[in-house]
Coordinates of C-alpha atoms in Angstrom, one line a residue:
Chain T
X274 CA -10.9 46.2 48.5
X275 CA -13.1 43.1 47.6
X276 CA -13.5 42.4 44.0
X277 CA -17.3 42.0 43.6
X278 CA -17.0 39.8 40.8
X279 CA -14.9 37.1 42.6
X280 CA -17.0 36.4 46.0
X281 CA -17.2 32.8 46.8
X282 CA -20.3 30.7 47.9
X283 CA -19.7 31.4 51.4
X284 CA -19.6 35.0 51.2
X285 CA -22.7 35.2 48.8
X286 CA -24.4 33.1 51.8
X287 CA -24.0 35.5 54.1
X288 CA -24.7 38.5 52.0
X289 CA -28.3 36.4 51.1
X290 CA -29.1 35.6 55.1
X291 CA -28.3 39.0 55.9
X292 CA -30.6 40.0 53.1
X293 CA -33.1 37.3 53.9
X294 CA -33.3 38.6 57.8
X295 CA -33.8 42.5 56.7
X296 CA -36.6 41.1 54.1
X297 CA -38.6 39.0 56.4
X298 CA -38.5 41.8 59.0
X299 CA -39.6 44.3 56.5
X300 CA -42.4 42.1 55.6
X301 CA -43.6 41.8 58.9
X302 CA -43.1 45.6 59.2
X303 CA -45.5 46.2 56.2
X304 CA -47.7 43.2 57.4
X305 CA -48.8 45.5 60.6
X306 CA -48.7 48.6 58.8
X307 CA -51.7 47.3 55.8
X308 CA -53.1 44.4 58.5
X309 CA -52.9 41.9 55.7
X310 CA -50.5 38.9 55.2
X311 CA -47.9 39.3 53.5
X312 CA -46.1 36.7 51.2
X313 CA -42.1 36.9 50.5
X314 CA -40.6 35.5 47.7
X315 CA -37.5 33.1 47.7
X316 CA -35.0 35.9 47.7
X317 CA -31.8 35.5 44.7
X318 CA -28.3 36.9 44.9
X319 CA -27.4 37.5 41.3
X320 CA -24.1 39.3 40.5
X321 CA -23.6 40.6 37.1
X322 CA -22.1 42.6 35.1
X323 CA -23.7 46.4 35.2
X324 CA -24.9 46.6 31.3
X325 CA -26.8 43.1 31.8
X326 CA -28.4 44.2 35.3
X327 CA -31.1 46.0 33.4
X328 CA -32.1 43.9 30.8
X329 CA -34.9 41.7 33.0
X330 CA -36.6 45.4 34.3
X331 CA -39.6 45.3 32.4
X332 CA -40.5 49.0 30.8
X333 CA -42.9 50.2 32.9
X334 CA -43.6 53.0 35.2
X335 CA -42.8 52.3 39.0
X336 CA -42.3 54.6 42.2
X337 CA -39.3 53.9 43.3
X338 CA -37.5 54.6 46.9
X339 CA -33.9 54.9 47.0
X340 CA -32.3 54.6 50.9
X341 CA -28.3 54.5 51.2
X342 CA -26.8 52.8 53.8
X343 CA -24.4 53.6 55.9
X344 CA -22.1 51.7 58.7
X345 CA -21.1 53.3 62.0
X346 CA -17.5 54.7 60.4
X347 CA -19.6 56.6 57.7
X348 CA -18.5 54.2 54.5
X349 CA -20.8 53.7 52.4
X350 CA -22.6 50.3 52.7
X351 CA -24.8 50.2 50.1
X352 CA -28.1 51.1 49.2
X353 CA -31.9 49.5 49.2
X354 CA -34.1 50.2 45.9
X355 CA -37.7 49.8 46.8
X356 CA -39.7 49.4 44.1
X357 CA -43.6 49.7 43.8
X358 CA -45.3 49.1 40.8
X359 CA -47.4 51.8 40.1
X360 CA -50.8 49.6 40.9
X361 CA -49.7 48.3 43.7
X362 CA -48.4 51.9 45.3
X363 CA -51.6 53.5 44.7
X364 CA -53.3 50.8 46.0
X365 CA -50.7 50.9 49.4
X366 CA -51.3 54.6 49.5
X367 CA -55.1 54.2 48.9
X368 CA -55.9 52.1 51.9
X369 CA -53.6 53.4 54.4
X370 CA -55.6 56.4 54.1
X371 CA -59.1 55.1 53.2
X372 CA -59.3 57.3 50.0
X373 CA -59.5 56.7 46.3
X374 CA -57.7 59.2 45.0
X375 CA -54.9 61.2 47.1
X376 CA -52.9 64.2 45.6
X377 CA -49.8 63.9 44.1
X378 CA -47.6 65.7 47.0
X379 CA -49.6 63.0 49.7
X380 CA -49.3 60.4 47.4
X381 CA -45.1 60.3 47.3
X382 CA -45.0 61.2 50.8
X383 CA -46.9 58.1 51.4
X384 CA -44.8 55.8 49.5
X385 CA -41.4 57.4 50.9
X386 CA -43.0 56.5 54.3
X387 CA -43.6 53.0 53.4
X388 CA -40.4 52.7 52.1
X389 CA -38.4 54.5 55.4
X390 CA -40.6 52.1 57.3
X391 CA -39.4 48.8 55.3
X392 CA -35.9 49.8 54.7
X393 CA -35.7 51.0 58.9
X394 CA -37.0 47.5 60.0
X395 CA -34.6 46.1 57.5
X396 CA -31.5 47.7 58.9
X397 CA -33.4 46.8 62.7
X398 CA -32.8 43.9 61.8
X399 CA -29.4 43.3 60.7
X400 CA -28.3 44.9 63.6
X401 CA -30.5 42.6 66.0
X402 CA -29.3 39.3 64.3
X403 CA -25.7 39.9 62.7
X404 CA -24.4 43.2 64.3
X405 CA -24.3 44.5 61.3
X406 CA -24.7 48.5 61.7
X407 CA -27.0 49.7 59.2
X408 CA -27.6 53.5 59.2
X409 CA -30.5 54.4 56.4
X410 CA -30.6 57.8 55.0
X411 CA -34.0 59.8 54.8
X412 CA -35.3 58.3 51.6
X413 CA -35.4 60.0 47.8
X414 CA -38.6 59.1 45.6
X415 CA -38.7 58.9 42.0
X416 CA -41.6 58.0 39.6
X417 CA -40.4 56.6 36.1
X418 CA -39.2 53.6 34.3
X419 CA -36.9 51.0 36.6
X420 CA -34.0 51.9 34.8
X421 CA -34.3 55.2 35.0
X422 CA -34.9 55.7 38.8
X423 CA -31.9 52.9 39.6
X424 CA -29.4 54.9 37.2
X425 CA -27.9 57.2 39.4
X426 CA -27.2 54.7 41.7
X427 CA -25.7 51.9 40.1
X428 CA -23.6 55.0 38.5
X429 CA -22.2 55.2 42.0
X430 CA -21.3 51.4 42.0
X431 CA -20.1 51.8 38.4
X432 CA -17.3 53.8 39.7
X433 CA -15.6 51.0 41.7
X434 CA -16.8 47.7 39.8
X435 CA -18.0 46.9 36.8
X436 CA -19.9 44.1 38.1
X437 CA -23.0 44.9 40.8
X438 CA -24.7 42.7 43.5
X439 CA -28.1 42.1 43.5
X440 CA -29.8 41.3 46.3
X441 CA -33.5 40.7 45.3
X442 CA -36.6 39.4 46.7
X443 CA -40.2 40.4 46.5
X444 CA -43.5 40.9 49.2
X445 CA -46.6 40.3 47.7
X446 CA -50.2 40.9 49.8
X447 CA -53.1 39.0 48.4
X448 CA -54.8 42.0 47.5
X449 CA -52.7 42.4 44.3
X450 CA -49.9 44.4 46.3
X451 CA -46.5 43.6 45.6
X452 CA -42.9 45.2 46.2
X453 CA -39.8 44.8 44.8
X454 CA -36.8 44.8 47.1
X455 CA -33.0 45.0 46.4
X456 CA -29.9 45.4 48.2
X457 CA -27.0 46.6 46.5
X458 CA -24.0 46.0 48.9
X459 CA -20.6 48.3 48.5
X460 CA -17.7 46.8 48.7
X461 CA -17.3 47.9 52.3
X462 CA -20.0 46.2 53.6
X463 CA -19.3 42.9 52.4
X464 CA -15.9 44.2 54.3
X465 CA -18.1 44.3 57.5
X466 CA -19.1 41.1 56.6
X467 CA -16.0 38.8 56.6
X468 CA -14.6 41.1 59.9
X469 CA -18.1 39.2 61.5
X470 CA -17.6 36.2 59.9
X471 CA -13.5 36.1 61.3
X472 CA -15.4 36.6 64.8
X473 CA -17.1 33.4 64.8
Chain I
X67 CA -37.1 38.9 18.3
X68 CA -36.2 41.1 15.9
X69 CA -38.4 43.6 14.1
X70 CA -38.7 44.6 10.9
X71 CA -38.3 48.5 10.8
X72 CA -39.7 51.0 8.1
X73 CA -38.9 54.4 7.9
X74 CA -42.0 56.7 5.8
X75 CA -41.2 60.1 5.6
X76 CA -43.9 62.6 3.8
X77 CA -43.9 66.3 3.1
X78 CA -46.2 66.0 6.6
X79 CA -44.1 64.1 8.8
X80 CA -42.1 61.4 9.5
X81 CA -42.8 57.8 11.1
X82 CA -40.8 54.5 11.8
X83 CA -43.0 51.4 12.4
X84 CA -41.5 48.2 14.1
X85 CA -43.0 45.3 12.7
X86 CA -42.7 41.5 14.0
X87 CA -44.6 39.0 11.6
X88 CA -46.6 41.4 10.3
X89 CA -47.9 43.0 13.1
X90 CA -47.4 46.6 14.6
X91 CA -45.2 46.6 17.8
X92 CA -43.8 49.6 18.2
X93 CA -44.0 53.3 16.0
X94 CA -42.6 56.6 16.7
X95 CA -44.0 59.5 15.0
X96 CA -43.1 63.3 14.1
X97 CA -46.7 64.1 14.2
X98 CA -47.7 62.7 17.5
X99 CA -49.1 65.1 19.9
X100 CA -49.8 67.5 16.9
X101 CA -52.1 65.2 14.8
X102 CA -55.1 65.6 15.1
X103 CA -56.4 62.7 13.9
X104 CA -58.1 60.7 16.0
X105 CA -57.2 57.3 14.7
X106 CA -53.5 56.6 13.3
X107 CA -54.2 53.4 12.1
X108 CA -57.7 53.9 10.0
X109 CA -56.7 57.8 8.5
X110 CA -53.3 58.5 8.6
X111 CA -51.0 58.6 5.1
X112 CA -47.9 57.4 7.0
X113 CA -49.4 54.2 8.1
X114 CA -51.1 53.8 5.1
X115 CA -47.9 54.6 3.0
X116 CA -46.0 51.8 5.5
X117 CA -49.0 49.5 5.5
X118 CA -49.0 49.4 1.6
X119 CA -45.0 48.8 1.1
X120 CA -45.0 46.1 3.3
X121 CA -48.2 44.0 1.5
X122 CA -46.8 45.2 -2.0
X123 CA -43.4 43.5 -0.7
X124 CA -44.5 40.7 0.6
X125 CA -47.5 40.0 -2.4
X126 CA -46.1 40.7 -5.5
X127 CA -43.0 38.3 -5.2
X128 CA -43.1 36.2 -8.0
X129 CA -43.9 38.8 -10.3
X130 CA -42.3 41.8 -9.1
X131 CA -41.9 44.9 -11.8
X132 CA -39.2 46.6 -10.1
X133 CA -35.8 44.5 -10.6
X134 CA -35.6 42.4 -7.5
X135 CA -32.3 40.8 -6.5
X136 CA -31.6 38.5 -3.4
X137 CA -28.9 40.0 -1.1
X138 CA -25.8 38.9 -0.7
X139 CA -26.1 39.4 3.3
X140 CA -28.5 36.9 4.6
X141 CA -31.0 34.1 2.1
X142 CA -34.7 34.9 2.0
X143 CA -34.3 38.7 2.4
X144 CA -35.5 40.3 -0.7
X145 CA -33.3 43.4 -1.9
X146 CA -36.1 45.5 -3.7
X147 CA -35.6 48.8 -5.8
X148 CA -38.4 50.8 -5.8
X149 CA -38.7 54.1 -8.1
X150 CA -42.7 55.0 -7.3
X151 CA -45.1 57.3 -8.0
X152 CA -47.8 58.6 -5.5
X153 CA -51.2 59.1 -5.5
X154 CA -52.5 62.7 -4.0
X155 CA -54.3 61.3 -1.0
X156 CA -51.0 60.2 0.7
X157 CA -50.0 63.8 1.9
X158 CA -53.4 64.8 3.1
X159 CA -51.7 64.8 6.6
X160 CA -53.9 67.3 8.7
X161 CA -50.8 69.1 10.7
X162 CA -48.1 70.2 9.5
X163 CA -45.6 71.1 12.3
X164 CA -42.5 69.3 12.7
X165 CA -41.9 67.1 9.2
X166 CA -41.5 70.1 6.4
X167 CA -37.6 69.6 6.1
X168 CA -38.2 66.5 4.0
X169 CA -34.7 64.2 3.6
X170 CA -33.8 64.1 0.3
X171 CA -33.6 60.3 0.7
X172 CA -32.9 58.4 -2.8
X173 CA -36.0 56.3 -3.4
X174 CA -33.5 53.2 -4.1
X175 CA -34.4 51.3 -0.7
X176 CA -33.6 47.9 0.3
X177 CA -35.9 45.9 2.0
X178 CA -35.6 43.3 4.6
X179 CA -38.9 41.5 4.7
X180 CA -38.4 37.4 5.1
X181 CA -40.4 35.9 2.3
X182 CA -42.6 33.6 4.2
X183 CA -44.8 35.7 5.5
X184 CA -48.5 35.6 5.3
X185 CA -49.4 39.2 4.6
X186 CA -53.2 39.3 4.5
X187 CA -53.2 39.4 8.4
X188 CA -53.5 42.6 9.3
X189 CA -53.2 44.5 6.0
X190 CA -55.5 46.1 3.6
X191 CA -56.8 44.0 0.6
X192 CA -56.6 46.6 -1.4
X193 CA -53.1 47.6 -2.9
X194 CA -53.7 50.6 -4.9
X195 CA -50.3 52.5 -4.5
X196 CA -47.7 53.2 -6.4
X197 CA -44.6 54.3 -5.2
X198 CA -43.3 56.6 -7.9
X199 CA -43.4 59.4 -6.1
X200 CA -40.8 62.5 -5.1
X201 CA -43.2 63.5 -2.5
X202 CA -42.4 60.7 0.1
X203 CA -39.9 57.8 1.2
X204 CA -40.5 54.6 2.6
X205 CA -37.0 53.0 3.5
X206 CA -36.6 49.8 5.2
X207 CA -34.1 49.6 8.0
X208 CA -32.0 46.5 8.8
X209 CA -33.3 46.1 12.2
X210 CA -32.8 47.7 15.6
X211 CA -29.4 47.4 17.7
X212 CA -29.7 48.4 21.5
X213 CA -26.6 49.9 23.9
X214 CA -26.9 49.0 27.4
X215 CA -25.6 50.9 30.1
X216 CA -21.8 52.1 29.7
X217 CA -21.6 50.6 25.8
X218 CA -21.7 52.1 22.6
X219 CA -23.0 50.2 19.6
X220 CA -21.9 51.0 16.0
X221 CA -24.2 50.3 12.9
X222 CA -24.9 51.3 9.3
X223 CA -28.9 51.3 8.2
X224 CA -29.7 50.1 11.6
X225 CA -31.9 51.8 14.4
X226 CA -30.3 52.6 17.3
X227 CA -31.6 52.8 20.7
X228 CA -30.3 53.5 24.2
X229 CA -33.7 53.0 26.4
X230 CA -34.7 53.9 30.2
X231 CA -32.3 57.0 30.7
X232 CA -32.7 58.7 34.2
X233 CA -29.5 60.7 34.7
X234 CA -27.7 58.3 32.0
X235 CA -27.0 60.4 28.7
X236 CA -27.6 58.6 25.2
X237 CA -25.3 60.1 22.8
X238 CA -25.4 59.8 19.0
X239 CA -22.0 60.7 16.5
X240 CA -23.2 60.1 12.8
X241 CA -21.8 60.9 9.0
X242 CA -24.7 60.6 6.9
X243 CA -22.2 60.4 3.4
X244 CA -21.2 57.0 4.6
X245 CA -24.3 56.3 6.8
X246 CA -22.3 55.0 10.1
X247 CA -23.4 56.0 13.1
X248 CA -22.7 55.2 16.6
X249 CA -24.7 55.3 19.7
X250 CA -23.5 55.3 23.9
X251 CA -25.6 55.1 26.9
X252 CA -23.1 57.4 29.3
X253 CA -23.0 56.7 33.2
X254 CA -20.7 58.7 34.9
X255 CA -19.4 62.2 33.6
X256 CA -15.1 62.6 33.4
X257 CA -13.1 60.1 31.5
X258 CA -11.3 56.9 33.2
X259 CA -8.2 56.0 33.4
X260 CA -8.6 52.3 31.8
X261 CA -10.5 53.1 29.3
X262 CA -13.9 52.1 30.5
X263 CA -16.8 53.2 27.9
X264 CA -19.3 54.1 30.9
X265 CA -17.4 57.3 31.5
X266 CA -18.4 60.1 28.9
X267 CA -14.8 61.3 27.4
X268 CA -13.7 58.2 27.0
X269 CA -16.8 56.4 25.3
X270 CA -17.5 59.6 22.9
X271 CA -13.6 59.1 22.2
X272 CA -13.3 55.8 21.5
X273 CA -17.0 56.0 19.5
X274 CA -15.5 58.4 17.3
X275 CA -12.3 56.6 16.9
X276 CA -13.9 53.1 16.0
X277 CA -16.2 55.2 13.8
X278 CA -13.0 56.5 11.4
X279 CA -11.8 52.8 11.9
X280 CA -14.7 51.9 9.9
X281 CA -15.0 54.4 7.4
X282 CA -17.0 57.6 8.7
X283 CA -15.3 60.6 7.6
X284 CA -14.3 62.2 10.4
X285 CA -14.9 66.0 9.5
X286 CA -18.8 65.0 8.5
X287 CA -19.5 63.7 12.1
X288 CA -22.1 65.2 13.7
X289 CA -23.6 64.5 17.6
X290 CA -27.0 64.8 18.7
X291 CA -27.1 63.4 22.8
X292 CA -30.4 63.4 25.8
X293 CA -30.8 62.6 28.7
X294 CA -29.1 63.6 32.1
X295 CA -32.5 63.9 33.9
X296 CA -32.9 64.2 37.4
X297 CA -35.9 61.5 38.2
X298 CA -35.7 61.9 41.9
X299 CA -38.6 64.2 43.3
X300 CA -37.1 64.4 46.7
X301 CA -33.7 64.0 47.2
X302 CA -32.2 63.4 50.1
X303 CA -28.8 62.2 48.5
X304 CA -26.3 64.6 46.3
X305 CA -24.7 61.3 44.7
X306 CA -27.9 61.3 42.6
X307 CA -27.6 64.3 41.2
X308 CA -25.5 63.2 38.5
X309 CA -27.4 63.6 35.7
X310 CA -26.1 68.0 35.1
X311 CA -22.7 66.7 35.2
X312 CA -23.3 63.8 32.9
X313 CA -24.5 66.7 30.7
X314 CA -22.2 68.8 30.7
X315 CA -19.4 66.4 30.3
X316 CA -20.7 65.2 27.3
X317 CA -21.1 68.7 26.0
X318 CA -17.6 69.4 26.6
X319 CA -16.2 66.5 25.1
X320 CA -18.0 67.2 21.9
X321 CA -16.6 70.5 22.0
X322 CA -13.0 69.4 22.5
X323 CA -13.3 66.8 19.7
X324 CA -15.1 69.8 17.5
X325 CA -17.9 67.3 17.1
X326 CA -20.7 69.9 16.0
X327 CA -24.3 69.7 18.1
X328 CA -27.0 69.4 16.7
X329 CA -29.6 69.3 18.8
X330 CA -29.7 67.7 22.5
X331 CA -32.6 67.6 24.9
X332 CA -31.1 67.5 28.8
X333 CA -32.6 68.1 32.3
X334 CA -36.0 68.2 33.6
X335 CA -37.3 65.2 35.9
X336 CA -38.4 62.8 33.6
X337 CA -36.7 59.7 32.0
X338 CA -35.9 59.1 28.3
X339 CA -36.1 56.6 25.3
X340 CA -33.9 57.7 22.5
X341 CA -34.2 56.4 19.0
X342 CA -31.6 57.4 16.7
X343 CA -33.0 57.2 12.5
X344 CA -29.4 56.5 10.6
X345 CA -31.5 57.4 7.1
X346 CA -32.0 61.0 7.6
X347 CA -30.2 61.4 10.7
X348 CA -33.1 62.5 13.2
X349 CA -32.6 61.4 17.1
X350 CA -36.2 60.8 18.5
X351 CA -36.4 61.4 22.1
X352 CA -39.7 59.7 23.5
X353 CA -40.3 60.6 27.1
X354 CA -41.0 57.4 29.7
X355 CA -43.9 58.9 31.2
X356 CA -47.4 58.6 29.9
X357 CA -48.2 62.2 30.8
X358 CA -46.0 63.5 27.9
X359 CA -46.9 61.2 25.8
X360 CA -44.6 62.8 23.2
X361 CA -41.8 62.0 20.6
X362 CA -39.3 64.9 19.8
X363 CA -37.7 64.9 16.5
X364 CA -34.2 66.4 16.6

C-alpha cells in the first residue's frame, strides 16, 4: 500500500494533471449546462495531515455533493466533494430553472444533478486522456457547515492514513457563481496511477 | 487571536461572551430562543452584568478597592478578586426556562483582561454596578482551546470547543473539584490498535488517563458528548452513515470506564458546534444551521 504522506514530486504531478484534466472538463460541462463562461482556478495538491485539513474551511453553510469513485476491480479510488456555497447553489438552481424561489425537495435535486453532471464529465475525462477507469456513484447531498458534510468521508480515509490528499481547484462564473472542487484519491488509485505511469 | 472569555451566570440564565479588544465576537446564551427580548445588547442583565465587569476591570486600575495582584502566569494580566453586591435590575431577565440551577460558583474570579486596553469603545459610560452580589457570577475564563479532528485537548479554566461536527462526536470527561477537563472530536467508532486518538475507545481512554496524570480525581469524572449526525439528505453511500456508530461507541466506552453521562445530544441531520464551560460544567451544543438558531445547555 502507498504511504500517502511520502509521494514524491512526480507522483503529486500526475495526481494534479489527472485532477487538472477532470476539472477543466467539468468546467466545460457546467459552461454548456448555465451558457456562461466559466473561469477555473490554478488547481493545488496539498497533502496534510487530517486534523489540519479543516482548519482553512471557513464556517459557513454550503451544499455539498459527495461522489465515490470507483475503478473497474471495485477498489475504492476515492471520492469528489463538490461544494457550492450556499449563494452560489441557489443561484445555479435559480437559473437553470428560470425561477426565484424553488422548493426544498427541487432545490437539492438540482444541485445533486449539477454535481453528477461535473463529477460524470470528470471521470469522462480521465478515462479519455489517462485510461484511468473512473466509476462515480449516484451522488449524496448534504446542507451544513464544510466540515460537517466532508466528515464522514475523510473518516473513511482516516482509517488507512493519517494524512489525506487534497486535490483542490475552484470554477467561478462571472455572475457571482463559484464551486469548490476536490479529489481525495485512495491509496489504490494512486496504485492505478504508477501501473500507467510503468506503461509509458 | 485570542479572546477574552466571560462567563455571567444569573438566577435567569447563563451566557459566555468572547471578547477581542473590547469588542463582542462571539456569545452563547442559555436564554436564546426563549428570551423574548428583542434586543440582547440594549435590555439584557447578562450583557449588561458582562459589559460592566469588563469596563470596571479595565477603568478602575490604578485605584482598584478589591485587592488586586499581578499573576504569576503571564505580565500585564491583572488577577482581580471581586466579592460584589448587586443591584435589583440585574435579574429582571424576562424568561426563565433553562438557567434556574444556578452554580454555586465562588465569587473569587480571576480575570484576564490585558491592561492596555481602551475601554470607552463600545462600553457604557456609566459604571453603576457593584458586584457584591450572591445572586450572580461573572468569571473570567483563560481563553478558548480548540480540538481538531481525531485530538483531544486538556485544560483547566479554559473553553473548550470541538467545532463543525457532522457524524464526528465531541466528547467532554470533566471533575469540577479540581476543574480539569478534557475535550475529543471522535472520527471513527471502535478502538485502534496503535493507539490513534481519532478512534473513540482509545481517545476517551487515553483522555481519561492523561486527565488522572494531571490531577482529576478519577471517581468525580463525569462525560457529557454530541454529535454523530447524519448530514447527508440523500444517501447513496452506507460508508457515510457513520455517525450512529460513532454514537454508540462512545456510549459504550463511557459505560465500560463507568464514566457517568450526563447529558448527550446525538442523531438528527444537522451539524454541531460544542462549547464545553469548565466553571460550572455545562456542554453548549449550538446547532450549524441558521434555522435552529439555538444553543442547548446540558
Amino acid at each position: 500500500m502507498i504511504d500517502l504522506a511520502k509521494l514524491n514530486e512526480m507522483e503529486l504531478d500526475v495526481l494534479k494533471e489527472l485532477g487538472n484534466i477532470g476539472a477543466g472538463h467539468a468546467a466545460t460541462s457546467l459552461s454548456k449546462l448555465l451558457d456562461k463562461e466559466v473561469n477555473i482556478a490554478v488547481p493545488e495538491v496539498n497533502i496534510g495531515e487530517i486534523k489540519n485539513v479543516f482548519n482553512e474551511f471557513k464556517s459557513e453553510i454550503v451544499a455539498g455533493v459527495i461522489i465515490a469513485l470507483q475503478d473497474l476491480e471495485e477498489n475504492k479510488s476515492g471520492y469528489l466533494y463538490i461544494m457550492f456555497p450556499e449563494a452560489s447553489s441557489k443561484k445555479i438552481a435559480g437559473e437553470l430553472f428560470g425561477l426565484e424561489n424553488l422548493d426544498e425537495e427541487m432545490y437539492a435535486s438540482t444541485i445533486m444533478e449539477v454535481g453528477n453532471i461535473l463529477s460524470s464529465s470528470f471521470c469522462d475525462a480521465s478515462a479519455d486522456f489517462m485510461d484511468i477507469i473512473l466509476l462515480p456513484s449516484p451522488p449524496s447531498f448534504a446542507i451544513d457547515v464544510p466540515t460537517a458534510v466532508m466528515d464522514a468521508v475523510v473518516s473513511q480515509m482516516a482509517r488507512k492514513s493519517d494524512h489525506i490528499i487534497l486535490f483542490e481547484t475552484s470554477l467561478s462564473s462571472d455572475s457571482d457563481i463559484e464551486i469548490y472542487l476536490a479529489l481525495l484519491p485512495e491509496p489504490s488509485l494512486l496504485e492505478d496511477i504508477m501501473k500507467i505511469m510503468e506503461q509509458l | 487571536m485570542s479572546s477574552n472569555v466571560l462567563f455571567v451566570s444569573t438566577k435567569s440564565g447563563k451566557a459566555i461572551f468572547l471578547t477581542q479588544r473590547e469588542v463582542l465576537v462571539k456569545s452563547y446564551c442559555s436564554l436564546s430562543g426563549t428570551c423574548s427580548l428583542e434586543n440582547c445588547f440594549s435590555s439584557c442583565s447578562l450583557f449588561l452584568i458582562a459589559k460592566n465587569y469588563l469596563r470596571r476591570e479595565v477603568s478602575s486600575e490604578p485605584s482598584n478597592q478589591a485587592s488586586s495582584r499581578i499573576s504569576s502566569k503571564k505580565a500585564g494580566v491583572i488577577s482581580d478578586k471581586i466579592s460584589g453586591q448587586i443591584p435589583s435590575q440585574a435579574s429582571n431577565q424576562a424568561s426563565n426556562t433553562t438557567g434556574d440551577k444556578i452554580s454555586n460558583i465562588s465569587s473569587n474570579t480571576s480575570s484576564n483582561i490585558n491592561s492596555n486596553i481602551n475601554s470607552k469603545q463600545i462600553l457604557d459610560p456609566e459604571c453603576n454596578f457593584n458586584f457584591k452580589n450572591p445572586d450572580f457570577s461573572v468569571t473570567a475564563l483563560d481563553g478558548e482551546l480548540s480540538a481538531s479532528i481525531g485530538e483531544y485537548r486538556i485544560a483547566k479554566k479554559m473553553l473548550l470547543e470541538v467545532m463543525g461536527l457532522g457524524s464526528c462526536i465531541g466528547v467532554v470527561l470533566f471533575d469540577l473539584s479540581t476543574g480539569i477537563c478534557g475535550a475529543a472530536h471522535i472520527l471513527l467508532p471502535g478502538a485502534s490498535q496503535k493507539g490513534e486518538t481519532k478512534y473513540a475507545e482509545t481517545a476517551i481512554e487515553k483522555m481519561l488517563e492523561d486527565m488522572v496524570q494531571q490531577g482529576a480525581n478519577r471517581n468525580k469524572i463525569a462525560s457529557k458528548f454530541a454529535g454523530g449526525a447524519q448530514v447527508f439528505k440523500h444517501m447513496s453511500l452506507d460508508i457515510l452513515k457513520v455517525g450512529n456508530r460513532n454514537a454508540i461507541s462512545v456510549e459504550e466506552t463511557l459505560l465500560k470506564n463507568k464514566i457517568p453521562i450526563l447529558a448527550k445530544d446525538t442523531g438528527g441531520d444537522v451539524g454541531r458546534n460544542v462549547i464545553f464551560n469548565p466553571i460550572d460544567g455545562s456542554m453548549i451544543v449550538k446547532y450549524t444551521k441558521p434555522v435552529r438558531e439555538v444553543c442547548l445547555w446540558l
